[in-house]
Structures are given as C-alpha cells and as structure tokens.
Amino acid sequence: MMEVDVIIPVYKPTEKLTALLEALKAQTLPVHRIILVNTEKIYFDKFTAGTDFWDKYKNVTVKHIPKKDFDHGGTRNYGVSLSLAPYFIMMTDDALPVDEKMTERLLSPFVDTKVGMSYARQVPARGCGVIERYTRSFNYPEKSCVKSARDIKTMGIKAFFASNVCAAYRRDIFDELKGFTSHTIFNEDMIYARGLMDAGYRIAYAARAKVAHSHNYSGFGQFRRNFDLGVSHGEYPEIFSGLSAESEGKKLVKETCRFLWGEGKPWLIVKLAWQSGCKYLGYFWGKRYKRLPVALRKMLSMNREYWK
C-alpha cells in the first residue's frame, strides 16, 4: 500500500478544516501524516482552545510561521521538508474530499512511473453561484487524462494546468526538480508542472478524485486574484510567454454565456460581463506590475506580504 502524507497551509482555521481532517480520516487509502503549516499561532490556538483536537487527530503535526514568512512556494516546500513519505498530497484548508476514495483515486495514476504529479477534480461547494458552478465544470471536466510536453502545442497553457487545491506528487521526482519555486506570488503548482513536463515527466488529471471547492468572489476579488495571476505570468515569461491565457478566458466567457442563455438565466450575463471585465483588468495590470508603484501593487494584490 502506498504511504502518503497530506500537507496543508492553514490561515485562520474554521470548521472547514475540521471537516477536511474528518474526511481524510475516512479515506480507503489511509493518510500516514497530516502536516499543517499554520500562519500565525494565535489563530490556531483560538481554534483548538477548549477542544479535544489533539486527542482526535493524533497523526496531525502543526508547525507555525509568522505571516511575513508565508509564501505560496516556500511555505509548501517547508511542509514537504517535514515529510518522509514517498508520495504527498498538497491541499488547501477549504477543500473537502467528496468521498472516501479521493486519496486512492488521486494516487492511482502513479502506477505509471513517468507520472510525477496528479491533480483532482474540483466540484462546486455548497452555496456556489451559477457562474462559478459552470466555471468549475469548464476547468475540471468529467474525463481523466494524462498530459505531457508534446501536448503544449495543441493544448497551450491548459497542458500544464494543475492545482494545489488538491494535487499529489511523487517525492523522488519532486526532489529531483528541487521542489516549488521558493518565492512565488501565485501559480507555484503550474510553474512546477511546466518544469515537470520539460524534464520528460507527465501530469495526470484524476477526474474521479473529487474535492468540493469553489469561491464566490466579488468583482474586486476577481480583480485581485487575477492581478496576482498576471504578476506570476509576467515574472516567468520563459514558462508562460506565447501561451495566451486571454484566449482561454475568452473561450470560458463565450461558453458561460451560452450556458446561462440555455438555462433561462440571461440576466446573469450582465454579472458575467462585470466579473469578466474585472478579471481581465486585474490580469492586464498584473502582467504590467513593474509599471506600478509598490504601494499600489500591495493595494491590488491578494498577497500583500509578497511585496515586502
């Protein structure tokens, strides 16, 4: 049986984290250790105060870091350094396995020794809006696949699309490739995935491994998220240049418009237009972040500590 650890960055934990830990306890492929890298100890102390947390979750290890030290790549590398398992799963603390077979199905593609990374399908969480619900189905279809560098010509940026919301890694390949880029504002998963492909390995999309995960961002929330996305694309032109993210965005907007019309909810197209405009402007200025003063970058970014 495969030995696997789960590594989860945590910030201001809520009952969602408890639900996640309970779901991980129920997996048919047992989790060996759960490593939580928590930002700011005070929040975790409040979360566990007066509870039996430590008695219930004996395979959980918690390491605390100050907020100023959090980084999308570096913090995850730190979590991996605490694991000795040959496989590990990266998750976020707001993702929830849909059933007890998530870990089993997520690791099943590793029977192919050339697969170095496998990522799960994200389905809408409870309370997800109609537009976001369709976005999930667009980015995470029902059919599994395995992708390699040769697919970049036909799939473009989607060839190395992957997400650390729920993704598994083969540890020996991870070490060979020196892990995630240590200082990243966003997209540490896709930056790694592209390097994985370039080294001759493959990425599996395990559609039967499912987690509930979605957001209902406001227009400004969409702007800020896509600002950080644009920054990451601008910082790594050797990875993202020549592979237009805008074309995928246009395709998503068109398909969503068609979906909303077919569902008899044309009034939501106005909301879609507003959100899409916010996404585009955020991405546009993110790619051009060097033109902006640092104070404005901090204001527009979801990751203000990045600009310290």
mmCIF file of N, CA, C and O in Angstrom, residues 194-262:
data_model
loop_
_atom_site.group_PDB
_atom_site.id
_atom_site.type_symbol
_atom_site.label_atom_id
_atom_site.label_comp_id
_atom_site.label_asym_id
_atom_site.label_seq_id
_atom_site.Cartn_x
_atom_site.Cartn_y
_atom_site.Cartn_z
ATOM 1 N N ARG A 194 5.035 22.800 -15.323
ATOM 2 C CA ARG A 194 5.738 23.029 -16.587
ATOM 3 C C ARG A 194 7.162 22.458 -16.518
ATOM 4 O O ARG A 194 7.640 21.819 -17.472
ATOM 5 N N GLY A 195 7.843 22.671 -15.397
ATOM 6 C CA GLY A 195 9.179 22.109 -15.225
ATOM 7 C C GLY A 195 9.166 20.592 -15.258
ATOM 8 O O GLY A 195 10.078 19.958 -15.789
ATOM 9 N N LEU A 196 8.120 20.004 -14.690
ATOM 10 C CA LEU A 196 7.952 18.559 -14.697
ATOM 11 C C LEU A 196 7.856 18.028 -16.128
ATOM 12 O O LEU A 196 8.521 17.055 -16.505
ATOM 13 N N MET A 197 7.027 18.701 -16.922
ATOM 14 C CA MET A 197 6.874 18.303 -18.322
ATOM 15 C C MET A 197 8.179 18.470 -19.097
ATOM 16 O O MET A 197 8.566 17.604 -19.880
ATOM 17 N N ASP A 198 8.836 19.601 -18.885
ATOM 18 C CA ASP A 198 10.076 19.877 -19.606
ATOM 19 C C ASP A 198 11.161 18.851 -19.289
ATOM 20 O O ASP A 198 12.073 18.618 -20.084
ATOM 21 N N ALA A 199 11.060 18.234 -18.091
ATOM 22 C CA ALA A 199 12.032 17.211 -17.690
ATOM 23 C C ALA A 199 11.665 15.830 -18.222
ATOM 24 O O ALA A 199 12.359 14.850 -17.937
ATOM 25 N N GLY A 200 10.553 15.748 -18.974
ATOM 26 C CA GLY A 200 10.174 14.476 -19.589
ATOM 27 C C GLY A 200 9.149 13.668 -18.829
ATOM 28 O O GLY A 200 8.854 12.524 -19.195
ATOM 29 N N TYR A 201 8.582 14.246 -17.763
ATOM 30 C CA TYR A 201 7.574 13.539 -16.978
ATOM 31 C C TYR A 201 6.167 13.959 -17.391
ATOM 32 O O TYR A 201 5.983 14.862 -18.203
ATOM 33 N N ARG A 202 5.171 13.306 -16.789
ATOM 34 C CA ARG A 202 3.781 13.540 -17.172
ATOM 35 C C ARG A 202 2.932 13.975 -15.978
ATOM 36 O O ARG A 202 3.256 13.696 -14.827
ATOM 37 N N ILE A 203 1.816 14.627 -16.294
ATOM 38 C CA ILE A 203 0.849 15.094 -15.299
ATOM 39 C C ILE A 203 -0.468 14.377 -15.545
ATOM 40 O O ILE A 203 -0.941 14.311 -16.686
ATOM 41 N N ALA A 204 -1.069 13.861 -14.486
ATOM 42 C CA ALA A 204 -2.361 13.180 -14.611
ATOM 43 C C ALA A 204 -3.466 14.054 -14.022
ATOM 44 O O ALA A 204 -3.311 14.632 -12.947
ATOM 45 N N TYR A 205 -4.568 14.147 -14.750
ATOM 46 C CA TYR A 205 -5.782 14.739 -14.214
ATOM 47 C C TYR A 205 -6.691 13.589 -13.812
ATOM 48 O O TYR A 205 -7.186 12.847 -14.663
ATOM 49 N N ALA A 206 -6.870 13.402 -12.510
ATOM 50 C CA ALA A 206 -7.651 12.274 -11.980
ATOM 51 C C ALA A 206 -9.065 12.749 -11.680
ATOM 52 O O ALA A 206 -9.375 13.165 -10.557
ATOM 53 N N ALA A 207 -9.927 12.705 -12.677
ATOM 54 C CA ALA A 207 -11.265 13.283 -12.554
ATOM 55 C C ALA A 207 -12.144 12.553 -11.544
ATOM 56 O O ALA A 207 -13.096 13.129 -11.016
ATOM 57 N N ARG A 208 -11.835 11.281 -11.265
ATOM 58 C CA ARG A 208 -12.640 10.532 -10.294
ATOM 59 C C ARG A 208 -12.243 10.840 -8.849
ATOM 60 O O ARG A 208 -12.953 10.460 -7.917
ATOM 61 N N ALA A 209 -11.122 11.507 -8.656
ATOM 62 C CA ALA A 209 -10.732 12.002 -7.332
ATOM 63 C C ALA A 209 -11.300 13.408 -7.204
ATOM 64 O O ALA A 209 -10.861 14.328 -7.896
ATOM 65 N N LYS A 210 -12.297 13.578 -6.356
ATOM 66 C CA LYS A 210 -13.039 14.842 -6.345
ATOM 67 C C LYS A 210 -12.992 15.538 -4.982
ATOM 68 O O LYS A 210 -13.088 14.889 -3.940
ATOM 69 N N VAL A 211 -12.860 16.857 -5.051
ATOM 70 C CA VAL A 211 -12.971 17.687 -3.847
ATOM 71 C C VAL A 211 -13.965 18.812 -4.116
ATOM 72 O O VAL A 211 -14.030 19.340 -5.239
ATOM 73 N N ALA A 212 -14.730 19.156 -3.117
ATOM 74 C CA ALA A 212 -15.634 20.303 -3.218
ATOM 75 C C ALA A 212 -14.834 21.550 -2.892
ATOM 76 O O ALA A 212 -14.269 21.680 -1.800
ATOM 77 N N HIS A 213 -14.779 22.457 -3.862
ATOM 78 C CA HIS A 213 -14.010 23.687 -3.670
ATOM 79 C C HIS A 213 -14.447 24.716 -4.697
ATOM 80 O O HIS A 213 -14.409 24.467 -5.896
ATOM 81 N N SER A 214 -14.870 25.874 -4.222
ATOM 82 C CA SER A 214 -15.249 26.963 -5.114
ATOM 83 C C SER A 214 -15.264 28.265 -4.325
ATOM 84 O O SER A 214 -15.223 28.264 -3.088
ATOM 85 N N HIS A 215 -15.300 29.374 -5.050
ATOM 86 C CA HIS A 215 -15.346 30.696 -4.423
ATOM 87 C C HIS A 215 -16.466 31.514 -5.046
ATOM 88 O O HIS A 215 -16.811 31.325 -6.214
ATOM 89 N N ASN A 216 -17.007 32.422 -4.269
ATOM 90 C CA ASN A 216 -17.959 33.400 -4.790
ATOM 91 C C ASN A 216 -17.342 34.792 -4.624
ATOM 92 O O ASN A 216 -17.726 35.570 -3.756
ATOM 93 N N TYR A 217 -16.325 35.069 -5.451
ATOM 94 C CA TYR A 217 -15.619 36.342 -5.350
ATOM 95 C C TYR A 217 -16.473 37.501 -5.853
ATOM 96 O O TYR A 217 -17.259 37.353 -6.802
ATOM 97 N N SER A 218 -16.291 38.653 -5.229
ATOM 98 C CA SER A 218 -16.861 39.892 -5.760
ATOM 99 C C SER A 218 -16.056 40.306 -6.989
ATOM 100 O O SER A 218 -15.022 39.701 -7.317
ATOM 101 N N GLY A 219 -16.501 41.373 -7.665
ATOM 102 C CA GLY A 219 -15.752 41.865 -8.812
ATOM 103 C C GLY A 219 -14.338 42.254 -8.429
ATOM 104 O O GLY A 219 -13.375 41.911 -9.137
ATOM 105 N N PHE A 220 -14.181 42.946 -7.301
ATOM 106 C CA PHE A 220 -12.843 43.354 -6.888
ATOM 107 C C PHE A 220 -12.023 42.144 -6.460
ATOM 108 O O PHE A 220 -10.810 42.095 -6.665
ATOM 109 N N GLY A 221 -12.685 41.147 -5.875
ATOM 110 C CA GLY A 221 -11.984 39.913 -5.526
ATOM 111 C C GLY A 221 -11.434 39.225 -6.768
ATOM 112 O O GLY A 221 -10.305 38.717 -6.765
ATOM 113 N N GLN A 222 -12.234 39.207 -7.835
ATOM 114 C CA GLN A 222 -11.770 38.638 -9.098
ATOM 115 C C GLN A 222 -10.593 39.438 -9.641
ATOM 116 O O GLN A 222 -9.626 38.872 -10.172
ATOM 117 N N PHE A 223 -10.677 40.769 -9.512
ATOM 118 C CA PHE A 223 -9.583 41.634 -9.976
ATOM 119 C C PHE A 223 -8.294 41.290 -9.248
ATOM 120 O O PHE A 223 -7.244 41.093 -9.874
ATOM 121 N N ARG A 224 -8.359 41.207 -7.934
ATOM 122 C CA ARG A 224 -7.150 40.970 -7.138
ATOM 123 C C ARG A 224 -6.558 39.601 -7.407
ATOM 124 O O ARG A 224 -5.338 39.447 -7.514
ATOM 125 N N ARG A 225 -7.411 38.585 -7.525
ATOM 126 C CA ARG A 225 -6.916 37.242 -7.817
ATOM 127 C C ARG A 225 -6.220 37.205 -9.169
ATOM 128 O O ARG A 225 -5.139 36.617 -9.320
ATOM 129 N N ASN A 226 -6.816 37.843 -10.160
ATOM 130 C CA ASN A 226 -6.230 37.835 -11.494
ATOM 131 C C ASN A 226 -5.058 38.796 -11.623
ATOM 132 O O ASN A 226 -4.212 38.620 -12.502
ATOM 133 N N PHE A 227 -4.980 39.783 -10.738
ATOM 134 C CA PHE A 227 -3.785 40.620 -10.677
ATOM 135 C C PHE A 227 -2.590 39.753 -10.304
ATOM 136 O O PHE A 227 -1.538 39.797 -10.952
ATOM 137 N N ASP A 228 -2.746 38.929 -9.275
ATOM 138 C CA ASP A 228 -1.656 38.036 -8.855
ATOM 139 C C ASP A 228 -1.330 37.008 -9.938
ATOM 140 O O ASP A 228 -0.168 36.653 -10.141
ATOM 141 N N LEU A 229 -2.359 36.536 -10.628
ATOM 142 C CA LEU A 229 -2.133 35.616 -11.742
ATOM 143 C C LEU A 229 -1.287 36.295 -12.821
ATOM 144 O O LEU A 229 -0.327 35.711 -13.346
ATOM 145 N N GLY A 230 -1.625 37.540 -13.144
ATOM 146 C CA GLY A 230 -0.864 38.282 -14.135
ATOM 147 C C GLY A 230 0.567 38.529 -13.703
ATOM 148 O O GLY A 230 1.499 38.460 -14.515
ATOM 149 N N VAL A 231 0.757 38.813 -12.407
ATOM 150 C CA VAL A 231 2.109 39.011 -11.888
ATOM 151 C C VAL A 231 2.941 37.751 -12.103
ATOM 152 O O VAL A 231 4.080 37.803 -12.576
ATOM 153 N N SER A 232 2.379 36.588 -11.773
ATOM 154 C CA SER A 232 3.137 35.344 -11.914
ATOM 155 C C SER A 232 3.479 35.079 -13.376
ATOM 156 O O SER A 232 4.577 34.613 -13.689
ATOM 157 N N HIS A 233 2.572 35.390 -14.284
ATOM 158 C CA HIS A 233 2.857 35.212 -15.712
ATOM 159 C C HIS A 233 3.917 36.193 -16.180
ATOM 160 O O HIS A 233 4.764 35.851 -17.022
ATOM 161 N N GLY A 234 3.860 37.406 -15.632
ATOM 162 C CA GLY A 234 4.859 38.400 -16.008
ATOM 163 C C GLY A 234 6.239 38.091 -15.468
ATOM 164 O O GLY A 234 7.257 38.415 -16.102
ATOM 165 N N GLU A 235 6.298 37.451 -14.309
ATOM 166 C CA GLU A 235 7.583 37.123 -13.691
ATOM 167 C C GLU A 235 8.265 35.919 -14.341
ATOM 168 O O GLU A 235 9.484 35.763 -14.224
ATOM 169 N N TYR A 236 7.489 35.073 -14.989
ATOM 170 C CA TYR A 236 8.049 33.855 -15.577
ATOM 171 C C TYR A 236 7.703 33.754 -17.068
ATOM 172 O O TYR A 236 7.004 32.830 -17.493
ATOM 173 N N PRO A 237 8.201 34.685 -17.860
ATOM 174 C CA PRO A 237 7.892 34.654 -19.304
ATOM 175 C C PRO A 237 8.407 33.402 -19.988
ATOM 176 O O PRO A 237 7.833 32.949 -20.983
ATOM 177 N N GLU A 238 9.475 32.803 -19.443
ATOM 178 C CA GLU A 238 10.013 31.592 -20.051
ATOM 179 C C GLU A 238 9.045 30.418 -19.935
ATOM 180 O O GLU A 238 9.155 29.430 -20.672
ATOM 181 N N ILE A 239 8.085 30.529 -19.021
ATOM 182 C CA ILE A 239 7.086 29.478 -18.830
ATOM 183 C C ILE A 239 5.779 29.810 -19.546
ATOM 184 O O ILE A 239 5.177 28.957 -20.197
ATOM 185 N N PHE A 240 5.343 31.070 -19.435
ATOM 186 C CA PHE A 240 4.013 31.424 -19.899
ATOM 187 C C PHE A 240 3.969 32.210 -21.212
ATOM 188 O O PHE A 240 2.898 32.351 -21.794
ATOM 189 N N SER A 241 5.104 32.742 -21.679
ATOM 190 C CA SER A 241 5.075 33.558 -22.890
ATOM 191 C C SER A 241 4.697 32.712 -24.100
ATOM 192 O O SER A 241 5.082 31.547 -24.217
ATOM 193 N N GLY A 242 3.917 33.320 -24.995
ATOM 194 C CA GLY A 242 3.489 32.624 -26.199
ATOM 195 C C GLY A 242 2.323 31.692 -25.980
ATOM 196 O O GLY A 242 1.822 31.081 -26.925
ATOM 197 N N LEU A 243 1.846 31.570 -24.734
ATOM 198 C CA LEU A 243 0.707 30.707 -24.410
ATOM 199 C C LEU A 243 -0.371 31.588 -23.791
ATOM 200 O O LEU A 243 -0.392 31.819 -22.596
ATOM 201 N N SER A 244 -1.228 32.119 -24.608
ATOM 202 C CA SER A 244 -2.162 33.147 -24.178
ATOM 203 C C SER A 244 -3.202 32.638 -23.186
ATOM 204 O O SER A 244 -3.984 31.739 -23.497
ATOM 205 N N ALA A 245 -3.182 33.226 -21.997
ATOM 206 C CA ALA A 245 -4.237 32.922 -21.024
ATOM 207 C C ALA A 245 -5.522 33.647 -21.403
ATOM 208 O O ALA A 245 -6.623 33.206 -21.067
ATOM 209 N N GLU A 246 -5.372 34.781 -22.130
ATOM 210 C CA GLU A 246 -6.547 35.548 -22.531
ATOM 211 C C GLU A 246 -7.468 34.739 -23.450
ATOM 212 O O GLU A 246 -8.687 34.833 -23.365
ATOM 213 N N SER A 247 -6.874 33.922 -24.330
ATOM 214 C CA SER A 247 -7.697 33.138 -25.254
ATOM 215 C C SER A 247 -8.549 32.124 -24.505
ATOM 216 O O SER A 247 -9.717 31.893 -24.852
ATOM 217 N N GLU A 248 -7.977 31.510 -23.449
ATOM 218 C CA GLU A 248 -8.757 30.588 -22.625
ATOM 219 C C GLU A 248 -9.862 31.333 -21.902
ATOM 220 O O GLU A 248 -10.976 30.830 -21.750
ATOM 221 N N GLY A 249 -9.555 32.559 -21.461
ATOM 222 C CA GLY A 249 -10.554 33.374 -20.779
ATOM 223 C C GLY A 249 -11.719 33.722 -21.689
ATOM 224 O O GLY A 249 -12.892 33.663 -21.278
ATOM 225 N N LYS A 250 -11.411 34.077 -22.938
ATOM 226 C CA LYS A 250 -12.465 34.403 -23.902
ATOM 227 C C LYS A 250 -13.346 33.195 -24.182
ATOM 228 O O LYS A 250 -14.573 33.305 -24.281
ATOM 229 N N LYS A 251 -12.705 32.034 -24.295
ATOM 230 C CA LYS A 251 -13.457 30.810 -24.541
ATOM 231 C C LYS A 251 -14.402 30.513 -23.380
ATOM 232 O O LYS A 251 -15.573 30.145 -23.584
ATOM 233 N N LEU A 252 -13.917 30.708 -22.152
ATOM 234 C CA LEU A 252 -14.746 30.477 -20.971
ATOM 235 C C LEU A 252 -15.942 31.418 -20.949
ATOM 236 O O LEU A 252 -17.070 31.006 -20.662
ATOM 237 N N VAL A 253 -15.728 32.704 -21.270
ATOM 238 C CA VAL A 253 -16.820 33.682 -21.269
ATOM 239 C C VAL A 253 -17.885 33.289 -22.287
ATOM 240 O O VAL A 253 -19.092 33.306 -21.993
ATOM 241 N N LYS A 254 -17.462 32.931 -23.496
ATOM 242 C CA LYS A 254 -18.409 32.544 -24.546
ATOM 243 C C LYS A 254 -19.220 31.323 -24.137
ATOM 244 O O LYS A 254 -20.451 31.288 -24.299
ATOM 245 N N GLU A 255 -18.530 30.311 -23.607
ATOM 246 C CA GLU A 255 -19.222 29.091 -23.211
ATOM 247 C C GLU A 255 -20.178 29.352 -22.047
ATOM 248 O O GLU A 255 -21.277 28.780 -21.978
ATOM 249 N N THR A 256 -19.780 30.232 -21.115
ATOM 250 C CA THR A 256 -20.649 30.547 -19.978
ATOM 251 C C THR A 256 -21.882 31.308 -20.428
ATOM 252 O O THR A 256 -22.991 31.059 -19.934
ATOM 253 N N CYS A 257 -21.717 32.242 -21.369
ATOM 254 C CA CYS A 257 -22.865 32.970 -21.927
ATOM 255 C C CYS A 257 -23.859 31.995 -22.549
ATOM 256 O O CYS A 257 -25.078 32.090 -22.318
ATOM 257 N N ARG A 258 -23.348 31.053 -23.303
ATOM 258 C CA ARG A 258 -24.198 30.057 -23.948
ATOM 259 C C ARG A 258 -24.929 29.213 -22.888
ATOM 260 O O ARG A 258 -26.123 28.918 -23.028
ATOM 261 N N PHE A 259 -24.207 28.873 -21.832
ATOM 262 C CA PHE A 259 -24.799 28.080 -20.750
ATOM 263 C C PHE A 259 -25.912 28.859 -20.049
ATOM 264 O O PHE A 259 -27.007 28.322 -19.817
ATOM 265 N N LEU A 260 -25.657 30.118 -19.710
ATOM 266 C CA LEU A 260 -26.649 30.926 -18.993
ATOM 267 C C LEU A 260 -27.899 31.142 -19.836
ATOM 268 O O LEU A 260 -29.028 31.109 -19.318
ATOM 269 N N TRP A 261 -27.708 31.342 -21.123
ATOM 270 C CA TRP A 261 -28.856 31.510 -22.014
ATOM 271 C C TRP A 261 -29.662 30.220 -22.072
ATOM 272 O O TRP A 261 -30.898 30.243 -21.987
ATOM 273 N N GLY A 262 -28.977 29.106 -22.187
ATOM 274 C CA GLY A 262 -29.656 27.817 -22.250
ATOM 275 C C GLY A 262 -30.389 27.470 -20.976
ATOM 276 O O GLY A 262 -31.399 26.746 -20.996
#
